[in-house]
Coordinates of C-alpha atoms in Angstrom, one line a residue:
Chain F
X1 CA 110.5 8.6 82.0
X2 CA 112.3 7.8 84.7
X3 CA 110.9 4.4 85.3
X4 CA 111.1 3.1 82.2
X5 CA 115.2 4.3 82.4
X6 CA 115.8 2.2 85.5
X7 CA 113.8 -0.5 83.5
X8 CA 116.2 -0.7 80.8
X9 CA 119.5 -0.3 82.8
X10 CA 118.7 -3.0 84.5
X11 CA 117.9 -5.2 80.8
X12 CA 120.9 -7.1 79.3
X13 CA 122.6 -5.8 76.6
X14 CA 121.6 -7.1 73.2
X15 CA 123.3 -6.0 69.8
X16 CA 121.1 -5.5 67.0
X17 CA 122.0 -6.1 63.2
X18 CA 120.0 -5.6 60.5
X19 CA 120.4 -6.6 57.0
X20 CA 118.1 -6.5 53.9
X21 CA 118.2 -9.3 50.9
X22 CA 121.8 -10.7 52.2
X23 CA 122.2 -14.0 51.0
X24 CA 120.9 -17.0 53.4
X25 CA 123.9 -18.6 53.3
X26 CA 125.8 -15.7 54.2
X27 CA 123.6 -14.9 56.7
X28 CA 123.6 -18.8 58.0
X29 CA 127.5 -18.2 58.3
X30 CA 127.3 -14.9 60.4
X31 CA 124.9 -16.4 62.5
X32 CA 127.3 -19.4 63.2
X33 CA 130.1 -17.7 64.0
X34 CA 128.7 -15.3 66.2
X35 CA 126.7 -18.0 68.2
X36 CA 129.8 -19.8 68.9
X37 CA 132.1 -17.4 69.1
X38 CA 131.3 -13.9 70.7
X39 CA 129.9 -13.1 74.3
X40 CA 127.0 -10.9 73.6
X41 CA 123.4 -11.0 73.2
X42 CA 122.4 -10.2 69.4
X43 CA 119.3 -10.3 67.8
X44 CA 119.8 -10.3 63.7
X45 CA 117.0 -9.2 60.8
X46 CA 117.4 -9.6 57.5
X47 CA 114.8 -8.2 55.9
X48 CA 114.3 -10.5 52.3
X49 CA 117.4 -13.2 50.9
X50 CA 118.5 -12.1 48.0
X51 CA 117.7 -15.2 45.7
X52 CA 115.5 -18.6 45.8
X53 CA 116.7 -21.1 48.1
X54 CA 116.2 -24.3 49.7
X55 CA 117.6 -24.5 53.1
X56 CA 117.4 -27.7 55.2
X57 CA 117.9 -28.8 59.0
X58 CA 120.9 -30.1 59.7
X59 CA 119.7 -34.0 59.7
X60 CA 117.7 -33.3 56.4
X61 CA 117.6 -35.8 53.6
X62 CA 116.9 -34.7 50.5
X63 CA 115.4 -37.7 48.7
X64 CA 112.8 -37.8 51.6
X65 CA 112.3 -34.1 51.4
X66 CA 112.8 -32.4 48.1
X67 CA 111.1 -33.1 45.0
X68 CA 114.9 -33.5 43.1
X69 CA 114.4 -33.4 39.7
X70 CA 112.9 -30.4 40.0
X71 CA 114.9 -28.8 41.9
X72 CA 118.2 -30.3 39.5
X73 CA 116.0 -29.6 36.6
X74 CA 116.0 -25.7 37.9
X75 CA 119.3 -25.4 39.4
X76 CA 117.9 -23.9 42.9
X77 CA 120.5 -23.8 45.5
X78 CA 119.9 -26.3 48.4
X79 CA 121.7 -25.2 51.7
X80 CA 122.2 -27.0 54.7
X81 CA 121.9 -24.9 57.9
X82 CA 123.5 -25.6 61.3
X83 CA 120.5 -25.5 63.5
X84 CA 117.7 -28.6 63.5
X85 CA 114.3 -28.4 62.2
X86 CA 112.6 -28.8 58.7
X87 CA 112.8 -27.4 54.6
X88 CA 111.7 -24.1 53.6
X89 CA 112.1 -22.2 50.8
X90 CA 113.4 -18.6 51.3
X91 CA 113.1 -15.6 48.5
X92 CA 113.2 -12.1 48.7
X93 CA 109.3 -12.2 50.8
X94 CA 111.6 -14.2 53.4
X95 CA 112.1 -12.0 57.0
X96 CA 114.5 -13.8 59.2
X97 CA 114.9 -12.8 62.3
X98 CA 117.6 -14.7 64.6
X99 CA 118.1 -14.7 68.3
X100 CA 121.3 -15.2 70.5
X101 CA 121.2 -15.4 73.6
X102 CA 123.5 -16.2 76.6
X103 CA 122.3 -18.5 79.7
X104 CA 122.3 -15.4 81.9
X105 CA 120.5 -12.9 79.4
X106 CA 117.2 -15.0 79.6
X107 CA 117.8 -16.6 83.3
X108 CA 114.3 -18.3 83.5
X109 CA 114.9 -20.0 80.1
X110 CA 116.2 -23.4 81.0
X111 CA 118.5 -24.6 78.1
X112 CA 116.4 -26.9 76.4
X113 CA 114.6 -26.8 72.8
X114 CA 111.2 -26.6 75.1
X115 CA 111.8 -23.6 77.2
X116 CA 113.4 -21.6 74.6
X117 CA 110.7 -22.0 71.6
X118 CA 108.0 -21.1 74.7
X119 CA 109.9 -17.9 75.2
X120 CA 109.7 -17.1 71.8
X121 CA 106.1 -17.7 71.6
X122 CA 105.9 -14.8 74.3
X123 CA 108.0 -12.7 72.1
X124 CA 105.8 -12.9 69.2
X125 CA 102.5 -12.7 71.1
X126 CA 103.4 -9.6 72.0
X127 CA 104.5 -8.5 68.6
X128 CA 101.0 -9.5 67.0
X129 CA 98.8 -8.7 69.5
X130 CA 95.6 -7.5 68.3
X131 CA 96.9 -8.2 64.7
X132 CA 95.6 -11.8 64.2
X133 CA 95.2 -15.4 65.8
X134 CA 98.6 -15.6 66.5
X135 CA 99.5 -19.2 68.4
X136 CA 102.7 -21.4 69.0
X137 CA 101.8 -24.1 67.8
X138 CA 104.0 -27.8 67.6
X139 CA 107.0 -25.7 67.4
X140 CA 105.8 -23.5 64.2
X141 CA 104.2 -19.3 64.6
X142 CA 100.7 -19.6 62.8
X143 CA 98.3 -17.4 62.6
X144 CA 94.6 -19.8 63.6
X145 CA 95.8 -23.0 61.6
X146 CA 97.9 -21.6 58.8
X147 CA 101.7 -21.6 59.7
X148 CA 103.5 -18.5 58.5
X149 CA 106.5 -18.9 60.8
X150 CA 109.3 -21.5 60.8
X151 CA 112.1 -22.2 63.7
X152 CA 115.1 -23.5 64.2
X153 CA 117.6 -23.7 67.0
X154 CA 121.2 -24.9 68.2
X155 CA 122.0 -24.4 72.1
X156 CA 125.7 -24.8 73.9
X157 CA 126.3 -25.2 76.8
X158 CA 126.2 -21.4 77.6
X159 CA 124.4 -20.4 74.4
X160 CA 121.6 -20.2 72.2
X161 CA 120.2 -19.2 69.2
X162 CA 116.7 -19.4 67.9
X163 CA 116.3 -17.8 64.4
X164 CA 112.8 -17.8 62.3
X165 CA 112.1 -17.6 58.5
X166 CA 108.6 -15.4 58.1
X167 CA 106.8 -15.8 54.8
X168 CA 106.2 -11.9 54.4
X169 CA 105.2 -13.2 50.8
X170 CA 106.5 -16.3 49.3
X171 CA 105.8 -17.5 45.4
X172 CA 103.6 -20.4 45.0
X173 CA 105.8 -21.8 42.6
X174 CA 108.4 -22.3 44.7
X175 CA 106.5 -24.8 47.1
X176 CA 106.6 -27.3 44.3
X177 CA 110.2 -28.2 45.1
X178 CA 109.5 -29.5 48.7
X179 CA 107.4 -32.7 49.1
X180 CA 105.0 -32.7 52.3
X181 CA 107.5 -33.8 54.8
X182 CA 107.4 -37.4 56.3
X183 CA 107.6 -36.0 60.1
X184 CA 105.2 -33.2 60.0
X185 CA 103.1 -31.8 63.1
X186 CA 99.2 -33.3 63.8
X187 CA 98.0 -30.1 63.2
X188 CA 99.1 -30.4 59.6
X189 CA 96.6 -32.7 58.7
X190 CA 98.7 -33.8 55.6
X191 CA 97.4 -30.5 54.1
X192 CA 99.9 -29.3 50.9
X193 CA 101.7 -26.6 51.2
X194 CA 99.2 -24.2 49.8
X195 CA 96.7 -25.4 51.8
X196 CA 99.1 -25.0 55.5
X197 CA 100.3 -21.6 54.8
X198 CA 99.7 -18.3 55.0
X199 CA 101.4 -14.6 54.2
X200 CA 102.0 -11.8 56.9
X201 CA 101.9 -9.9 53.9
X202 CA 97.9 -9.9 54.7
X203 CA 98.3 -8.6 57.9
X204 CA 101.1 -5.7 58.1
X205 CA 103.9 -4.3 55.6
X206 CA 107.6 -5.2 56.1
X207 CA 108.4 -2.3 58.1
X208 CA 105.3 -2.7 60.4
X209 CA 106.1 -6.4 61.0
X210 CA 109.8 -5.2 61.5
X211 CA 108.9 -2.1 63.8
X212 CA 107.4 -4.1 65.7
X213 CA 109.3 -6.9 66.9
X214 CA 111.7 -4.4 67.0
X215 CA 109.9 -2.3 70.2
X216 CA 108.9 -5.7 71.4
X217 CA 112.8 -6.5 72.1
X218 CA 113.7 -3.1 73.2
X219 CA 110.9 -3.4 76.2
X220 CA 113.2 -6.6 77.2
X221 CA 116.5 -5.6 76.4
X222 CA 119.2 -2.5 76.2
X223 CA 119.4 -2.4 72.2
X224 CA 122.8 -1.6 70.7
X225 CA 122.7 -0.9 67.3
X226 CA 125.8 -2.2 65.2
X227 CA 126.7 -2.4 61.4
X228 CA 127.9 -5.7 60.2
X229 CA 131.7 -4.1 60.0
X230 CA 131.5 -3.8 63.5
X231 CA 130.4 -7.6 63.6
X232 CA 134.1 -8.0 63.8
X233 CA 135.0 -6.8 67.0
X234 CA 132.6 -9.1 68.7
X235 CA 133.5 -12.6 67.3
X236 CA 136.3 -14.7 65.5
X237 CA 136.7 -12.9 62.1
X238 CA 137.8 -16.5 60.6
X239 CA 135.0 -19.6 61.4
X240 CA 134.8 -23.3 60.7
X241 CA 131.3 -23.2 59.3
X242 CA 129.1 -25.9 59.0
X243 CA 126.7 -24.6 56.8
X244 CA 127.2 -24.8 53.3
X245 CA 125.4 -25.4 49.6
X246 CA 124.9 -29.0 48.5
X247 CA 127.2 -29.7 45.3
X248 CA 125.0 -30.4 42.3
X249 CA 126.8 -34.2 42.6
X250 CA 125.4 -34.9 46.3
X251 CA 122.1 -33.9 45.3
X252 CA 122.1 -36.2 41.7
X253 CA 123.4 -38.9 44.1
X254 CA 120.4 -38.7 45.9
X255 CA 118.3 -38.8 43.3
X256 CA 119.4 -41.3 41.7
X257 CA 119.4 -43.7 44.8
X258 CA 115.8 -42.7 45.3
X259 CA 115.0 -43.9 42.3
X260 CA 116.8 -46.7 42.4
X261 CA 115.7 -48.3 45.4
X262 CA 112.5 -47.4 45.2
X263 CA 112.2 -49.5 41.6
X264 CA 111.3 -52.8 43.4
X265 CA 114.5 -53.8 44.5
X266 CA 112.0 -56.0 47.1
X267 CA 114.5 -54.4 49.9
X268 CA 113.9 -51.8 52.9
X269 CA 115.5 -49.0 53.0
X270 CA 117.6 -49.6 55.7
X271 CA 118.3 -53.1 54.1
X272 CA 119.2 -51.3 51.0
X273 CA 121.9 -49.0 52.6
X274 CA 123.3 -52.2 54.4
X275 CA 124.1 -54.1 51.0
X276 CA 125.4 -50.6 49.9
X277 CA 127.7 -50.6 52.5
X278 CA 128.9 -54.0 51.7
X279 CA 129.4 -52.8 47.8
X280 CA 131.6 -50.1 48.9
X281 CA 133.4 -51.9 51.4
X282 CA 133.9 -54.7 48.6
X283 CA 134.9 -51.9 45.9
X284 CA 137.7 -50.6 48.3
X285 CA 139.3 -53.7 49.2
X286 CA 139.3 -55.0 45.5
X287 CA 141.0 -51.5 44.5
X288 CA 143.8 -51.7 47.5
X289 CA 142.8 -48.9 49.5
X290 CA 142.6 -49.3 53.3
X291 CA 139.1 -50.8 54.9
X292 CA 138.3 -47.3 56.5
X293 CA 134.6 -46.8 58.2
X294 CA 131.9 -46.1 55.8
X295 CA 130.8 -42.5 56.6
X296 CA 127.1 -42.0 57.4
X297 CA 124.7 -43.4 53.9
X298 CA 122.2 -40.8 55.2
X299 CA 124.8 -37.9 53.3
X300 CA 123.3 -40.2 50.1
X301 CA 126.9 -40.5 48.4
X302 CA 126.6 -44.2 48.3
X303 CA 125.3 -44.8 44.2
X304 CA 128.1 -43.1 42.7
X305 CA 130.7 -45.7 43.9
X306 CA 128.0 -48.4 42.8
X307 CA 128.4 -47.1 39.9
X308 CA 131.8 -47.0 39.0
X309 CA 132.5 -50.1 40.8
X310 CA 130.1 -52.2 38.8
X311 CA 131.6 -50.4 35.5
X312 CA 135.2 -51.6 36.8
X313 CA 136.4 -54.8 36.5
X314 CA 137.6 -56.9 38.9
X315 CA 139.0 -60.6 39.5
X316 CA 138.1 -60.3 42.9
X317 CA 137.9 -63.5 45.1
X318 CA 134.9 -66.1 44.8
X319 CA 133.7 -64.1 48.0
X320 CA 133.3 -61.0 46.6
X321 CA 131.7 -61.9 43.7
X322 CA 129.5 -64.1 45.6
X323 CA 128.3 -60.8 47.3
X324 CA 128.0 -58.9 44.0
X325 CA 125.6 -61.8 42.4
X326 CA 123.3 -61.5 45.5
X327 CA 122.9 -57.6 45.2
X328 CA 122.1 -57.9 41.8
X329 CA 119.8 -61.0 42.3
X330 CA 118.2 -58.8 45.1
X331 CA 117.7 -56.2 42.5
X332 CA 114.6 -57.7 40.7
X333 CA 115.2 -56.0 37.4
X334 CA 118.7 -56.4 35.7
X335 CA 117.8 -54.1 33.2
X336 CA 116.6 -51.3 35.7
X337 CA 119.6 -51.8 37.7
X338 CA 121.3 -51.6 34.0
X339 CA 119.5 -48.6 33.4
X340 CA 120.0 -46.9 36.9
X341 CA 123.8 -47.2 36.2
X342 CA 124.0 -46.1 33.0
X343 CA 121.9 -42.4 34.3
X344 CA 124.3 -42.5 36.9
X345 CA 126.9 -43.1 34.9
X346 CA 125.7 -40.3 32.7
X347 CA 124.7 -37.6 35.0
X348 CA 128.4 -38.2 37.4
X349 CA 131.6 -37.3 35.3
X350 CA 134.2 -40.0 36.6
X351 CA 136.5 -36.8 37.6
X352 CA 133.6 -35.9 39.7
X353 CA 133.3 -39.0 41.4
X354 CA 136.8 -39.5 42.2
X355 CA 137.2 -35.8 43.9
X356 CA 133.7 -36.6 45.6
X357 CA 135.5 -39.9 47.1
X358 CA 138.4 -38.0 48.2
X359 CA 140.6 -40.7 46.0
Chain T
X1 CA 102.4 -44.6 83.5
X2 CA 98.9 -44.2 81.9
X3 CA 98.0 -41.1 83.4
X4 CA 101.4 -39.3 82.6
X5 CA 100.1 -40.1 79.1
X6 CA 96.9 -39.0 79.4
X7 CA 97.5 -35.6 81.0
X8 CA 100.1 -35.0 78.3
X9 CA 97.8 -35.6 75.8
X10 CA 95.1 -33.5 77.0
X11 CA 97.8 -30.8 77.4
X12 CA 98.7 -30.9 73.8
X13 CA 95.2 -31.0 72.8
X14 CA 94.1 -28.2 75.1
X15 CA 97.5 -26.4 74.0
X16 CA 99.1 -26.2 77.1
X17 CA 102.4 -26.9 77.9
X18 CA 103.3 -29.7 80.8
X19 CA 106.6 -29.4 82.6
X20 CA 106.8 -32.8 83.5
X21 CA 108.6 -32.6 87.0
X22 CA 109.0 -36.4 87.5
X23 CA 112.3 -38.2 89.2
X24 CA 114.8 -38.8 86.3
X25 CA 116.5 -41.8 87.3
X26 CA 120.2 -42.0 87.7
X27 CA 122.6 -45.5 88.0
X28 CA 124.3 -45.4 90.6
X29 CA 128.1 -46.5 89.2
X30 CA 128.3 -43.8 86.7
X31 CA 129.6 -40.1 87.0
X32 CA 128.1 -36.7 85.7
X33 CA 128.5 -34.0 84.4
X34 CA 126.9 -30.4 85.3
X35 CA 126.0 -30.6 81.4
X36 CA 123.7 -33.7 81.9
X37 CA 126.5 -36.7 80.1
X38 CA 127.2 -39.5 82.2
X39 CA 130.1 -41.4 82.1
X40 CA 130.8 -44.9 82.9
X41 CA 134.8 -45.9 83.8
X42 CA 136.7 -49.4 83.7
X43 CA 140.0 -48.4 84.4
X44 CA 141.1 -46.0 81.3
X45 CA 138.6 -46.6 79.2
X46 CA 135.4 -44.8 79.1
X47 CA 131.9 -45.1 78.3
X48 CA 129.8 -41.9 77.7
X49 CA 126.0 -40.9 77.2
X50 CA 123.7 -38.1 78.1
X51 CA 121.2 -38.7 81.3
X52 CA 117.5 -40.1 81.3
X53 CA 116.9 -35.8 82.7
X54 CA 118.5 -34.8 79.5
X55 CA 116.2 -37.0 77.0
X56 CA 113.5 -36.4 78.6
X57 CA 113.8 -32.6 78.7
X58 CA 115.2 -32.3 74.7
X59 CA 112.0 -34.8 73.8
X60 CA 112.6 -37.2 70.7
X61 CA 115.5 -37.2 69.4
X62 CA 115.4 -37.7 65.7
X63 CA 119.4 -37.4 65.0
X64 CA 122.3 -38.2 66.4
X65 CA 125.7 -36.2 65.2
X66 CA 129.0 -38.2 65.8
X67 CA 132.3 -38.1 66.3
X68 CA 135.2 -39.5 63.6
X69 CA 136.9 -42.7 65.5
X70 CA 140.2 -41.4 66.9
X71 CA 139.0 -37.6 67.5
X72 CA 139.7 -36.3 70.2
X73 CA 137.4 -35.0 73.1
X74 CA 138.3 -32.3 75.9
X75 CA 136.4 -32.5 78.9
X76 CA 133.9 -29.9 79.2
X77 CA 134.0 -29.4 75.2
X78 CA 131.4 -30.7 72.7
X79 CA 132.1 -33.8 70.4
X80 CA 128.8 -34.3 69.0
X81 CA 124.8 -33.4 68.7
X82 CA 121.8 -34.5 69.3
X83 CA 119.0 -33.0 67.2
X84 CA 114.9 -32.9 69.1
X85 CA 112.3 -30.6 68.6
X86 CA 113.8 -28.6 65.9
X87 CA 117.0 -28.2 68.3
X88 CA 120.9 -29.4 67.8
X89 CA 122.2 -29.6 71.0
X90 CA 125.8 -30.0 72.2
X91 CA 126.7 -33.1 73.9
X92 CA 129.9 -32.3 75.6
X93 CA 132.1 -34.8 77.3
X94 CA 132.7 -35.6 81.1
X95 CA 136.1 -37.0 80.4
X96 CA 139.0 -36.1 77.7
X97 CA 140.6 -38.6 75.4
X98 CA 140.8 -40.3 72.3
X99 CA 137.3 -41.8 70.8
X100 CA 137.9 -45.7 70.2
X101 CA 134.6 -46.4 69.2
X102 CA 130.3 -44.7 68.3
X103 CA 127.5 -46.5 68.6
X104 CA 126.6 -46.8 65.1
X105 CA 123.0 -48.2 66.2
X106 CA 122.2 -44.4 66.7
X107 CA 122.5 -43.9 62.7
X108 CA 119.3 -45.9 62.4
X109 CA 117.9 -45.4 66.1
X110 CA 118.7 -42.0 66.7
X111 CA 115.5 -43.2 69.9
X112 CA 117.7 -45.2 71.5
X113 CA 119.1 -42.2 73.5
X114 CA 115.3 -41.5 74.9
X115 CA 114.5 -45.1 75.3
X116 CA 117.7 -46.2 76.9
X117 CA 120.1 -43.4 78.2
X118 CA 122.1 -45.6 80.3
X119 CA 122.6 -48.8 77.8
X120 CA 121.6 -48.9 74.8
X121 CA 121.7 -45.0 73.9
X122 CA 125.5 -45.1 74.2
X123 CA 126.8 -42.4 72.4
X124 CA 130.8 -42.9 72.3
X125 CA 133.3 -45.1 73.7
X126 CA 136.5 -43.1 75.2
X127 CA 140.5 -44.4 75.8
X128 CA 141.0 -41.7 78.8
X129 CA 143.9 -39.4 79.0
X130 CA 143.8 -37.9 82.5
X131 CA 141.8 -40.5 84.8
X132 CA 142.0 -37.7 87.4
X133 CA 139.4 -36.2 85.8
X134 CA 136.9 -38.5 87.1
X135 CA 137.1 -36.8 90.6
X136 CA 135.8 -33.4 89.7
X137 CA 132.3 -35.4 88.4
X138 CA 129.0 -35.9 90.3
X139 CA 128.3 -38.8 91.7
X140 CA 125.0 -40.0 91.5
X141 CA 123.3 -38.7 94.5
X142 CA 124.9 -35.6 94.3
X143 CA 123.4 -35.5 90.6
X144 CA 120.0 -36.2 91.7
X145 CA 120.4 -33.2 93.8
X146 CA 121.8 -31.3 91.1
X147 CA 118.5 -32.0 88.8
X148 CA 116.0 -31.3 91.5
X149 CA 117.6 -27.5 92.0
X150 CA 118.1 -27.1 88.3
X151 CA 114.6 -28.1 87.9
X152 CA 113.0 -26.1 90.8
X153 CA 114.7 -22.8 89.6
X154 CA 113.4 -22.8 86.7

């Protein structure tokens, strides 16, 4: 008894929230705030998100990654998180559990993507031994081959966090909205989603899987238990977050681009973007407004203002026109480039477009 | 070259993990920060990047986050991210001032910053506020040093 008190005095402190079906984003927006704004050690579990969502890495496209007219056609949420990594879909069989750490709470962790996901690994070893195959493998928890664990990170210069979504259960249905990811692990073997996961559902309940990482963390840290009230005390109570939910607009932008470049306009991709960024440049300069930086194509916002600027009008100079007459003669079809504007036309209400443009 | 390659390879088939210890290399006109940014000075204006120890330790990067043109940067404080491995991490800067200028190349080559720390991974060009700041920077001995004990400790 003894030794295993001198054991734990001698462990950092780590707070311990738990949470069951809070929605992801709200969750997302805890997470953030804490991780850049308290001093403490916290490890978080939500136990099941309250609805169906999409959540991508901070860098993810959806044309390359989401199967949008789908996802439009069903209205599921699309989130984009804070941290890096790939696309799940989340549901009430989703158990998060989320990491922060400081520098000095995990000294032998160096702060690097590497060493952190390692020390993970270790976590979860420990949590499954004897249960199943469990590896760490190319940065996802699987049990032999069949990934049932995804993870993300964001590090500071002090700070990390490391957060996982489990599939406890997930719904088959659901995996039709993601398309098998461009940059995906070896081990993958472009297998479809059915085929790469697998449920911890058919290994322990909720509260086993739960219990146990929980024991697993108190044998490494002092556990203090704290309601999300309490959360309050510990970090900024107002945040500049940087997740948030995709607006139905981004995500018709995207598909519509998708489409449209991928209809033989005889361009690369990155080509494609260039000439956009010529079209936009060209609309703002024929409609007065200051030549400002075109923001980064890969947020996809590009087609709306091709649309509206090729249904405006313009005497523009023999230049500009000039430039217009190559896109289009780039574009090997008139009437799909006809046709591309008139569904984006359709699907983006002007007053949309003009609050999306900041106009 | 060949045999780094190899044994990494077998590593990742055998599963193991290799912490590669090599010698990052360092240019010797630039300064550095404890965070791993170098920064490269011609009299107030100021060229930053993260070191050939940093890319090699996040791994490929696969996304570069950047500042607006005209933020403005606090030494010590993060302006931007790099995302690797499933990771955003901070890239903080050596210097403060105003941000005159990012290499847009990173949009489409976010592997410029592990291919060419030093040059052609540029992340942000800076109009300094406080030259002074320079002074409390490594130089690049001292930063070599700095790398081996951060490596060895861990």
């Amino acid at each position: 008894m003894a030794v295993i008190q001198a054991k734990n005095v001698a462990a950092p402190l780590m707070n311990i929230v738990r949470f069951k079906g809070m929605p992801i984003l709200e969750q997302l927006h805890l997470e953030e705030r804490i991780f850049r704004t308290s001093s403490n050690n916290w490890c978080i579990i939500n136990d099941g998100t309250n609805a169906p969502t999409i959540v991508m890495g901070v860098s993810g496209k959806p044309s390359e990654l989401l199967e949008l007219k789908l996802v439009l056609q069903d209205k599921v949420p699309v989130v984009r998180r804070f941290t890096g990594g790939g696309t799940v879909i989340v549901d009430p069989g989703t158990i998060f559990v989320t990491f922060i750490c400081n520098k000095d709470a995990v000294p032998n962790v160096e702060l690097y993507p590497r060493p952190i996901m390692s020390w993970s690994g270790q976590i979860y070893e420990d949590v499954f031994r004897g249960i199943g195959d469990f590896h760490l493998r190319d940065n996802d928890y699987v049990f032999g081959n069949r990934k049932f664990g995804g993870n993300a990170q964001s590090i500071s210069r002090r700070r990390w966090i490391h957060h996982t979504s489990f599939l406890w259960d997930y719904d088959v249905r659901n995996m039709a909205y993601l398309k098998v990811p461009k940059r995906a692990p070896e081990y993958r073997s472009a297998r479809s989603h059915v085929e790469f996961v697998c449920r911890i559902k058919d290994y322990l309940s909720t509260s086993d899987f739960i219990n146990r990482t929980v024991k697993v963390v108190r044998n490494r840290f002092s556990l203090a238990p704290m309601q999300l009230e309490e959360v309050n005390i510990h970090a900024k109570t107002s945040f500049d977050h940087s997740s948030r939910l995709l607006t139905k607009a981004e995500l018709e932008a995207a598909f519509v681009s998708e489409n449209l470049y991928r209809e033989g306009t005889g361009l690369s991709q990155g080509q494609f973007h260039r000439k956009m960024k010529d079209v936009i440049r060209l609309s703002n300069r024929l409609n007065g407004k200051p030549e400002k930086e075109i923001q980064d194509l890969r947020r996809n916002l590009f087609l709306m203002l091709f649309s509206f600027f090729a249904g405006s009008t313009f005497e523009g100079a023999p230049k500009e026109q000039h430039a217009l007459l190559e896109l289009e003669d780039t574009v090997t079809s008139r009437r799909k480039l006809r046709s591309a504007v008139v569904v984006s036309s359709a699907v983006l209400p002007a007053r949309q477009r003009l609050d999306f443009l900041g106009w | 070259m060949a045999s780094r390659l190899w044994a990494s390879r077998a590593a990742s088939y055998l599963r193991l993990s290799v912490s590669y210890r090599g010698f990052a290399s360092v240019v010797k006109d630039l300064k550095y920060a404890d965070t791993h940014e170098w920064v490269k000075v011609e009299g107030t204006s100021a060229t930053i990047g993260i070191t050939d120890h940093a890319q090699d330790h996040l791994g490929d990067v696969v996304y570069v986050e950047l500042p607006e043109i005209g933020a403005s940067v606090t030494q010590g404080n993060s302006f931007g991210a790099v995302e690797s491995v499933k990771a955003t991490s901070d890239v903080n800067s050596p210097i403060s001032g105003k941000v005159v200028e990012v290499n847009e190349e990173l949009s489409n080559s976010p592997g410029l910053v592990n291919a060419s720390p030093y040059e052609n991974g540029w992340v942000i060009k800076v109009e300094m506020s406080n030259t002074g700041e320079v002074d409390s920077l490594m130089d690049s001995d001292r930063y070599s040093k700095f790398c081996e004990e951060e490596d060895a400790a861990h």
